[in-house]
Structure formats: C-alpha cells, structure tokens
mmCIF file of C-alpha atoms and ligand atoms in Angstrom:
data_model
loop_
_atom_site.group_PDB
_atom_site.id
_atom_site.type_symbol
_atom_site.label_atom_id
_atom_site.label_comp_id
_atom_site.label_asym_id
_atom_site.label_seq_id
_atom_site.Cartn_x
_atom_site.Cartn_y
_atom_site.Cartn_z
ATOM 1 C CA UNK R 1 69.897 111.956 112.455
ATOM 2 C CA UNK R 2 68.941 108.580 114.050
ATOM 3 C CA UNK R 3 71.487 106.722 114.928
ATOM 4 C CA UNK R 4 71.196 103.137 115.349
ATOM 5 C CA UNK R 5 75.219 100.997 116.504
ATOM 6 C CA UNK R 6 74.585 97.100 115.386
ATOM 7 C CA UNK R 7 76.297 94.554 116.829
ATOM 8 C CA UNK R 8 78.084 93.449 113.721
ATOM 9 C CA UNK R 9 78.094 94.487 109.558
ATOM 10 C CA UNK R 10 75.630 91.823 108.661
ATOM 11 C CA UNK R 11 72.734 93.064 110.764
ATOM 12 C CA UNK R 12 73.937 96.521 109.120
ATOM 13 C CA UNK R 13 72.901 94.652 105.944
ATOM 14 C CA UNK R 14 70.496 92.986 107.340
ATOM 15 C CA UNK R 15 68.799 96.336 107.867
ATOM 16 C CA UNK R 16 68.916 98.455 104.856
ATOM 17 C CA UNK R 17 68.640 95.726 103.246
ATOM 18 C CA UNK R 18 65.067 95.500 105.125
ATOM 19 C CA UNK R 19 64.561 99.067 104.788
ATOM 20 C CA UNK R 20 65.074 99.159 101.164
ATOM 21 C CA UNK R 21 62.086 96.159 100.478
ATOM 22 C CA UNK R 22 60.018 98.561 103.334
ATOM 23 C CA UNK R 23 60.158 101.329 100.970
ATOM 24 C CA UNK R 24 59.257 100.140 97.860
ATOM 25 C CA UNK R 25 56.936 97.493 99.158
ATOM 26 C CA UNK R 26 54.633 100.523 100.326
ATOM 27 C CA UNK R 27 55.457 102.996 96.896
ATOM 28 C CA UNK R 28 56.073 100.047 94.314
ATOM 29 C CA UNK R 29 57.108 103.270 92.449
ATOM 30 C CA UNK R 30 59.728 104.877 94.456
ATOM 31 C CA UNK R 31 62.920 106.679 92.923
ATOM 32 C CA UNK R 32 65.795 105.075 94.504
ATOM 33 C CA UNK R 33 69.084 106.444 94.577
ATOM 34 C CA UNK R 34 71.857 104.309 94.251
ATOM 35 C CA UNK R 35 75.654 103.567 95.737
ATOM 36 C CA UNK R 36 78.111 101.415 94.721
ATOM 37 C CA UNK R 37 81.245 100.369 97.069
ATOM 38 C CA UNK R 38 82.096 97.065 99.097
ATOM 39 C CA UNK R 39 79.226 98.650 101.738
ATOM 40 C CA UNK R 40 75.483 98.161 99.599
ATOM 41 C CA UNK R 41 76.305 94.628 98.503
ATOM 42 C CA UNK R 42 75.023 93.594 101.895
ATOM 43 C CA UNK R 43 72.591 95.173 101.504
ATOM 44 C CA UNK R 44 72.209 93.976 97.755
ATOM 45 C CA UNK R 45 71.768 91.078 98.700
ATOM 46 C CA UNK R 46 69.313 91.037 101.618
ATOM 47 C CA UNK R 47 66.944 93.310 99.581
ATOM 48 C CA UNK R 48 67.555 90.229 96.046
ATOM 49 C CA UNK R 49 66.227 87.679 99.264
ATOM 50 C CA UNK R 50 63.007 89.567 99.079
ATOM 51 C CA UNK R 51 62.873 89.511 96.009
ATOM 52 C CA UNK R 52 63.597 85.954 95.166
ATOM 53 C CA UNK R 53 61.547 85.393 98.455
ATOM 54 C CA UNK R 54 58.119 86.700 96.095
ATOM 55 C CA UNK R 55 57.978 89.503 98.603
ATOM 56 C CA UNK R 56 59.179 92.475 96.649
ATOM 57 C CA UNK R 57 59.408 93.657 92.981
ATOM 58 C CA UNK R 58 61.455 96.610 91.005
ATOM 59 C CA UNK R 59 59.637 97.293 88.244
ATOM 60 C CA UNK R 60 57.609 99.986 89.078
ATOM 61 C CA UNK R 61 61.029 102.047 91.204
ATOM 62 C CA UNK R 62 62.779 104.493 89.404
ATOM 63 C CA UNK R 63 66.929 104.540 90.449
ATOM 64 C CA UNK R 64 69.822 107.312 90.106
ATOM 65 C CA UNK R 65 72.887 106.694 90.650
ATOM 66 C CA UNK R 66 74.895 108.699 93.054
ATOM 67 C CA UNK R 67 78.589 108.005 90.546
ATOM 68 C CA UNK R 68 80.514 107.207 87.962
ATOM 69 C CA UNK R 69 84.234 107.874 86.717
ATOM 70 C CA UNK R 70 85.659 109.911 84.438
ATOM 71 C CA UNK R 71 87.254 107.713 81.279
ATOM 72 C CA UNK R 72 86.120 104.263 81.848
ATOM 73 C CA UNK R 73 83.526 102.686 78.715
ATOM 74 C CA UNK R 74 80.278 101.871 80.455
ATOM 75 C CA UNK R 75 80.726 98.082 80.141
ATOM 76 C CA UNK R 76 84.614 98.542 81.522
ATOM 77 C CA UNK R 77 84.444 96.104 84.551
ATOM 78 C CA UNK R 78 84.722 98.844 87.197
ATOM 79 C CA UNK R 79 83.164 101.381 85.986
ATOM 80 C CA UNK R 80 79.858 102.065 88.214
ATOM 81 C CA UNK R 81 77.036 101.150 85.512
ATOM 82 C CA UNK R 82 78.877 96.981 85.768
ATOM 83 C CA UNK R 83 78.609 96.790 89.143
ATOM 84 C CA UNK R 84 75.942 97.723 89.369
ATOM 85 C CA UNK R 85 74.172 95.109 87.070
ATOM 86 C CA UNK R 86 76.497 92.860 88.984
ATOM 87 C CA UNK R 87 75.007 93.171 91.920
ATOM 88 C CA UNK R 88 71.277 94.494 91.542
ATOM 89 C CA UNK R 89 69.573 95.753 88.353
ATOM 90 C CA UNK R 90 70.460 92.582 86.183
ATOM 91 C CA UNK R 91 69.713 90.094 89.355
ATOM 92 C CA UNK R 92 66.318 91.201 89.212
ATOM 93 C CA UNK R 93 63.050 92.606 87.757
ATOM 94 C CA UNK R 94 64.635 96.756 87.803
ATOM 95 C CA UNK R 95 63.118 97.757 84.362
ATOM 96 C CA UNK R 96 66.376 98.770 82.466
ATOM 97 C CA UNK R 97 65.499 101.895 81.118
ATOM 98 C CA UNK R 98 64.717 103.563 84.934
ATOM 99 C CA UNK R 99 67.876 102.749 86.413
ATOM 100 C CA UNK R 100 70.126 105.549 85.563
ATOM 101 C CA UNK R 101 73.698 106.634 86.659
ATOM 102 C CA UNK R 102 75.493 109.118 85.662
ATOM 103 C CA UNK R 103 76.729 109.379 81.773
ATOM 104 C CA UNK R 104 80.315 111.025 81.780
ATOM 105 C CA UNK R 105 79.641 112.568 78.229
ATOM 106 C CA UNK R 106 83.007 113.427 77.760
ATOM 107 C CA UNK R 107 83.238 115.587 74.991
ATOM 108 C CA UNK R 108 79.776 118.115 76.670
ATOM 109 C CA UNK R 109 80.133 116.971 80.386
ATOM 110 C CA UNK R 110 78.918 120.298 81.607
ATOM 111 C CA UNK R 111 75.107 119.912 79.758
ATOM 112 C CA UNK R 112 75.559 115.537 81.183
ATOM 113 C CA UNK R 113 75.237 117.127 84.704
ATOM 114 C CA UNK R 114 72.437 119.292 84.217
ATOM 115 C CA UNK R 115 70.200 116.590 82.533
ATOM 116 C CA UNK R 116 71.101 114.686 85.616
ATOM 117 C CA UNK R 117 69.609 116.255 87.542
ATOM 118 C CA UNK R 118 66.410 117.589 85.405
ATOM 119 C CA UNK R 119 66.580 113.627 84.883
ATOM 120 C CA UNK R 120 65.462 113.022 88.652
ATOM 121 C CA UNK R 121 63.144 116.492 89.676
ATOM 122 C CA UNK R 122 61.106 114.632 86.636
ATOM 123 C CA UNK R 123 61.229 111.614 88.472
ATOM 124 C CA UNK R 124 59.822 113.574 91.408
ATOM 125 C CA UNK R 125 62.767 113.751 93.093
ATOM 126 C CA UNK R 126 63.925 110.633 94.860
ATOM 127 C CA UNK R 127 62.611 109.373 98.451
ATOM 128 C CA UNK R 128 65.240 107.480 100.104
ATOM 129 C CA UNK R 129 68.985 107.680 98.919
ATOM 130 C CA UNK R 130 71.422 105.186 100.062
ATOM 131 C CA UNK R 131 74.816 106.647 100.928
ATOM 132 C CA UNK R 132 78.378 104.931 101.869
ATOM 133 C CA UNK R 133 81.084 106.540 103.209
ATOM 134 C CA UNK R 134 85.209 107.829 102.724
ATOM 135 C CA UNK R 135 86.957 107.494 105.500
ATOM 136 C CA UNK R 136 88.045 111.823 104.207
ATOM 137 C CA UNK R 137 83.988 111.294 104.866
ATOM 138 C CA UNK R 138 83.404 112.260 101.542
ATOM 139 C CA UNK R 139 79.515 110.849 100.338
ATOM 140 C CA UNK R 140 79.267 110.557 96.142
ATOM 141 C CA UNK R 141 82.067 111.538 95.495
ATOM 142 C CA UNK R 142 82.190 114.684 96.752
ATOM 143 C CA UNK R 143 85.468 115.689 98.294
ATOM 144 C CA UNK R 144 86.182 117.525 101.079
ATOM 145 C CA UNK R 145 86.299 121.074 100.361
ATOM 146 C CA UNK R 146 83.028 120.587 98.193
ATOM 147 C CA UNK R 147 80.965 122.934 98.369
ATOM 148 C CA UNK R 148 76.936 121.826 100.940
ATOM 149 C CA UNK R 149 75.573 123.664 97.782
ATOM 150 C CA UNK R 150 77.115 121.913 94.951
ATOM 151 C CA UNK R 151 75.161 119.561 92.610
ATOM 152 C CA UNK R 152 75.781 117.185 89.997
ATOM 153 C CA UNK R 153 79.156 118.468 88.661
ATOM 154 C CA UNK R 154 82.991 117.274 87.713
ATOM 155 C CA UNK R 155 85.219 116.565 90.827
ATOM 156 C CA UNK R 156 88.839 114.946 90.945
ATOM 157 C CA UNK R 157 89.485 112.778 93.851
ATOM 158 C CA UNK R 158 91.700 113.054 96.232
ATOM 159 C CA UNK R 159 94.726 110.973 96.962
ATOM 160 C CA UNK R 160 93.087 109.280 99.624
ATOM 161 C CA UNK R 161 90.219 108.482 97.777
ATOM 162 C CA UNK R 162 92.170 106.132 94.404
ATOM 163 C CA UNK R 163 94.161 105.118 97.357
ATOM 164 C CA UNK R 164 91.193 103.522 99.076
ATOM 165 C CA UNK R 165 89.358 102.435 95.364
ATOM 166 C CA UNK R 166 92.737 101.252 94.280
ATOM 167 C CA UNK R 167 91.660 97.459 95.827
ATOM 168 C CA UNK R 168 89.080 96.921 93.371
ATOM 169 C CA UNK R 169 91.449 98.147 89.868
ATOM 170 C CA UNK R 170 95.098 96.584 89.417
ATOM 171 C CA UNK R 171 96.559 99.262 90.297
ATOM 172 C CA UNK R 172 96.305 103.105 91.847
ATOM 173 C CA UNK R 173 97.662 103.642 88.301
ATOM 174 C CA UNK R 174 94.302 102.374 86.246
ATOM 175 C CA UNK R 175 92.346 104.453 89.051
ATOM 176 C CA UNK R 176 90.506 106.996 87.043
ATOM 177 C CA UNK R 177 91.251 110.750 88.846
ATOM 178 C CA UNK R 178 87.620 112.591 87.615
ATOM 179 C CA UNK R 179 84.246 111.617 88.668
ATOM 180 C CA UNK R 180 80.422 112.861 87.507
ATOM 181 C CA UNK R 181 78.618 112.786 91.918
ATOM 182 C CA UNK R 182 75.392 114.090 92.634
ATOM 183 C CA UNK R 183 76.596 117.792 95.244
ATOM 184 C CA UNK R 184 75.964 117.818 98.756
ATOM 185 C CA UNK R 185 72.598 119.752 97.891
ATOM 186 C CA UNK R 186 71.535 117.202 95.559
ATOM 187 C CA UNK R 187 71.421 114.899 98.133
ATOM 188 C CA UNK R 188 70.455 116.536 100.570
ATOM 189 C CA UNK R 189 67.116 116.670 98.888
ATOM 190 C CA UNK R 190 67.215 113.470 98.890
ATOM 191 C CA UNK R 191 63.189 112.678 100.656
ATOM 192 C CA UNK R 192 64.770 110.574 103.401
ATOM 193 C CA UNK R 193 68.311 109.874 103.941
ATOM 194 C CA UNK R 194 70.678 106.078 104.592
ATOM 195 C CA UNK R 195 73.322 106.178 104.997
ATOM 196 C CA UNK R 196 76.184 102.723 106.111
ATOM 197 C CA UNK R 197 79.124 102.745 107.423
ATOM 198 C CA UNK R 198 80.900 99.125 108.916
ATOM 199 C CA UNK R 199 84.118 99.246 110.219
ATOM 200 C CA UNK R 200 86.933 100.148 112.208
ATOM 201 C CA UNK R 201 89.067 102.403 109.377
ATOM 202 C CA UNK R 202 85.122 104.158 109.420
ATOM 203 C CA UNK R 203 85.308 105.215 113.104
ATOM 204 C CA UNK R 204 86.534 108.734 112.301
ATOM 205 C CA UNK R 205 84.508 109.526 109.427
ATOM 206 C CA UNK R 206 81.695 108.601 111.202
ATOM 207 C CA UNK R 207 82.536 110.249 114.700
ATOM 208 C CA UNK R 208 82.850 113.839 112.757
ATOM 209 C CA UNK R 209 80.085 113.125 110.682
ATOM 210 C CA UNK R 210 77.769 112.881 113.335
ATOM 211 C CA UNK R 211 79.594 114.758 116.352
ATOM 212 C CA UNK R 212 81.854 117.181 114.463
ATOM 213 C CA UNK R 213 80.565 121.152 113.490
ATOM 214 C CA UNK R 214 79.298 121.455 109.920
ATOM 215 C CA UNK R 215 81.764 121.969 107.409
ATOM 216 C CA UNK R 216 82.795 121.071 104.249
ATOM 217 C CA UNK R 217 85.857 119.745 105.008
ATOM 218 C CA UNK R 218 83.700 116.154 106.301
ATOM 219 C CA UNK R 219 80.827 116.559 103.772
ATOM 220 C CA UNK R 220 79.327 113.807 105.246
ATOM 221 C CA UNK R 221 78.720 116.734 108.529
ATOM 222 C CA UNK R 222 76.111 117.866 105.521
ATOM 223 C CA UNK R 223 73.606 114.763 106.440
ATOM 224 C CA UNK R 224 73.092 117.076 109.845
ATOM 225 C CA UNK R 225 71.580 118.840 108.383
ATOM 226 C CA UNK R 226 69.303 116.852 106.698
ATOM 227 C CA UNK R 227 65.226 116.293 109.142
ATOM 228 C CA UNK R 228 65.290 112.688 108.050
ATOM 229 C CA UNK R 229 69.025 110.199 107.842
ATOM 230 C CA UNK R 230 69.640 107.257 110.035
ATOM 231 C CA UNK R 231 73.154 106.392 109.634
ATOM 232 C CA UNK R 232 73.295 101.751 110.780
ATOM 233 C CA UNK R 233 76.335 101.366 111.927
ATOM 234 C CA UNK R 234 78.497 98.643 113.527
ATOM 235 C CA UNK R 235 80.209 98.514 116.271
ATOM 236 C CA UNK R 236 83.598 98.967 115.098
ATOM 237 C CA UNK R 237 82.174 101.477 112.651
ATOM 238 C CA UNK R 238 80.870 103.381 115.990
ATOM 239 C CA UNK R 239 84.034 103.084 117.871
ATOM 240 C CA UNK R 240 84.499 106.417 118.351
ATOM 241 C CA UNK R 241 80.918 107.899 119.679
ATOM 242 C CA UNK R 242 81.251 110.650 122.581
ATOM 243 C CA UNK R 243 77.714 109.721 122.972
ATOM 244 C CA UNK R 244 77.470 105.692 121.876
ATOM 245 C CA UNK R 245 75.263 105.184 124.764
ATOM 246 C CA UNK R 246 73.370 107.312 124.382
ATOM 247 C CA UNK R 247 72.491 106.787 120.745
ATOM 248 C CA UNK R 248 71.648 103.470 122.183
ATOM 249 C CA UNK R 249 69.217 104.771 124.428
ATOM 250 C CA UNK R 250 67.066 106.602 122.112
ATOM 251 C CA UNK R 251 67.066 103.277 119.978
ATOM 252 C CA UNK R 252 65.965 101.769 122.254
ATOM 253 C CA UNK R 253 63.002 103.631 123.853
ATOM 254 C CA UNK R 254 62.046 104.178 119.057
ATOM 255 C CA UNK R 255 62.237 100.832 118.848
ATOM 256 C CA UNK R 256 59.512 100.069 121.929
ATOM 257 C CA UNK R 257 57.487 103.693 120.149
ATOM 258 C CA UNK R 258 57.533 101.427 116.683
ATOM 259 C CA UNK R 259 56.237 98.292 118.614
ATOM 260 C CA UNK R 260 53.485 99.534 120.420
ATOM 261 C CA UNK R 261 52.637 101.705 117.230
ATOM 262 C CA UNK R 262 52.278 98.090 114.790
ATOM 263 C CA UNK R 263 50.004 97.364 118.556
ATOM 264 C CA UNK R 264 47.743 100.282 118.506
ATOM 265 C CA UNK R 265 46.797 99.545 114.627
ATOM 266 C CA UNK R 266 45.689 95.448 115.070
HETATM 267 C C1 F6R U 1 79.864 104.998 95.726
HETATM 268 C C2 F6R U 1 80.331 106.101 97.096
HETATM 269 C C3 F6R U 1 81.096 106.569 97.785
HETATM 270 C C4 F6R U 1 81.045 105.299 98.356
HETATM 271 C C5 F6R U 1 82.311 105.527 99.284
HETATM 272 C C6 F6R U 1 82.684 104.556 101.218
HETATM 273 O O1 F6R U 1 79.274 104.688 94.985
HETATM 274 O O2 F6R U 1 79.123 107.379 96.321
HETATM 275 O O3 F6R U 1 80.913 108.010 98.459
HETATM 276 O O4 F6R U 1 80.571 105.119 99.476
HETATM 277 O O5 F6R U 1 83.382 105.635 98.704
HETATM 278 O O6 F6R U 1 83.257 103.166 100.186
HETATM 279 P P1 F6R U 1 83.257 101.437 100.789
HETATM 280 O O7 F6R U 1 81.531 101.066 100.318
HETATM 281 O O8 F6R U 1 83.519 101.490 99.102
HETATM 282 O O9 F6R U 1 84.199 102.352 101.794
#
C-alpha cells in the first residue's frame, strides 16, 4: 500500500483530482469506479477545474459507482444518483448512458446486483477505483463483518454509518437502513485503487486499515492485499499511524525516483 501524507485536505483534493485526470488523459476510455460522501467532493471539484481548463474530457469514460441506498427514488436529493449528477456528471461531458450506479430494484434485488457485476465485466473491469472510508472502517457499504470475498449485494447499514450519514438528512429516521454495494472482492478486482481519508475522525480507521491485521471487522484492511492501492491522507487522518515517518521517507524517495524518471525521458 502506498501511503501518502499531505499537509491539508485541500492538498488531498488537488492530488486526487490530478490522479483521476491523469488516468483519463492517459487512457481516454477509462473505466472509473466512483464514490460519494463528503470526502471526494473536493477531488471532483479539482477534476472539474481541469476539465474547464480544457485539459481532460470524459466523453469516452465509463463509470461505476460503489453503492446506492435502497428505497430512495433516483431523483431524491440524497440518492447517490442525484449526488453524482450534482457534483460531477451534470457539470462535464460525461455520456449519461455510460454512468452506472447500482439500481436497487426492490422487486428483484438479487438480479439487479448480478446485473451490475456483469456490466462491470462487460466494460472490461475497473481501471481506477476511488474510495472513501467510514469511521468504522467500511469501504463502499461493506460494513464490519462483511466477507472479504463479497460481491455486489444488499447490506444493512450499521447504526454508526446511519448516525454518520444523518447529517445529510433531516433526521436519522430518514437515513435508509439498506444499501446495494459493490463487494470487497469486486473492489479488489480494480486495476488500481485510490483511497482518500481526511480529518481527525478517520484517524483510527486509517491506522487499523494500514497497520492492523487483515480482518473482516475492518473491511478496508482488505486493501492490504491489493498490489496497486494508494491511500492519500491529510495530517489529521494520519495522526495515529505508528510508521508515519517511514511513509514520509518512502514517499520522498518515490517522488525523487519519479522526477529522475521524468528527466530521463526528456
Ligand atoms: C460512498 C461510500 C462510503 C463513504 C464513507 C465515507 O459511496 O462508499 O464508503 O466513502 O462512508 O463517507 P464520507 O466521505 O462522507 O466521510
């Protein structure tokens, strides 16, 4: 796992937006895995800034979001479809038919989950998966205890997640109890993974993810098994890491190598 510690949330936003843009500039028909929640909004804003500067186009991209609440209509202001439209898709040249979110068909939930997996396969798999992390260590809505071999399915949200997400609703009673989510095995199949975590309230989940044993009790620890997972942190989110100095040292060496590599090619 590449652990990158930056000073502030705005640095994480900028770096994440640049990584996403670079992916699309290099492979214009990239398949992106996208996240919602408050964490990626700054990265999407940076990506949109790069788009508005005419440096990237999403015309040929395909996207798959991690999750969607069960029971909210797609035009509900808190549905993730609505969130993506507001924060990204509606502000750039995405091809709407290429932007996928799990579509919970209450009558046929199993079929709609299988179909989502099949669509990801048909698109050739995810090239770059963006992730946030829950305070309980969830990724997507794979709550603690989720099988590390899980695939897209319906999950009940924990009380902790419903409490954390109540800030987006009028009250906690309105937060849905179920969501459709990509599984951990689905996420691990992405070619590259970029996890963003900012703020003090993510510090213990980050410590467990990076330095704890792999366990279904902290689903994000499964990322330790991925060969190309990067975690971008601001200082408050990195606060509890025991090997913080080492990650900073490795990152310094890595940047130097990248710079030398860039020099060698010019
Ligand atoms: C959202 C998602 C969730 C969030 C996590 C953190 O699509 O998959 O796992 O990334 O709940 O949410 P924020 O960013 O709001 O702290």
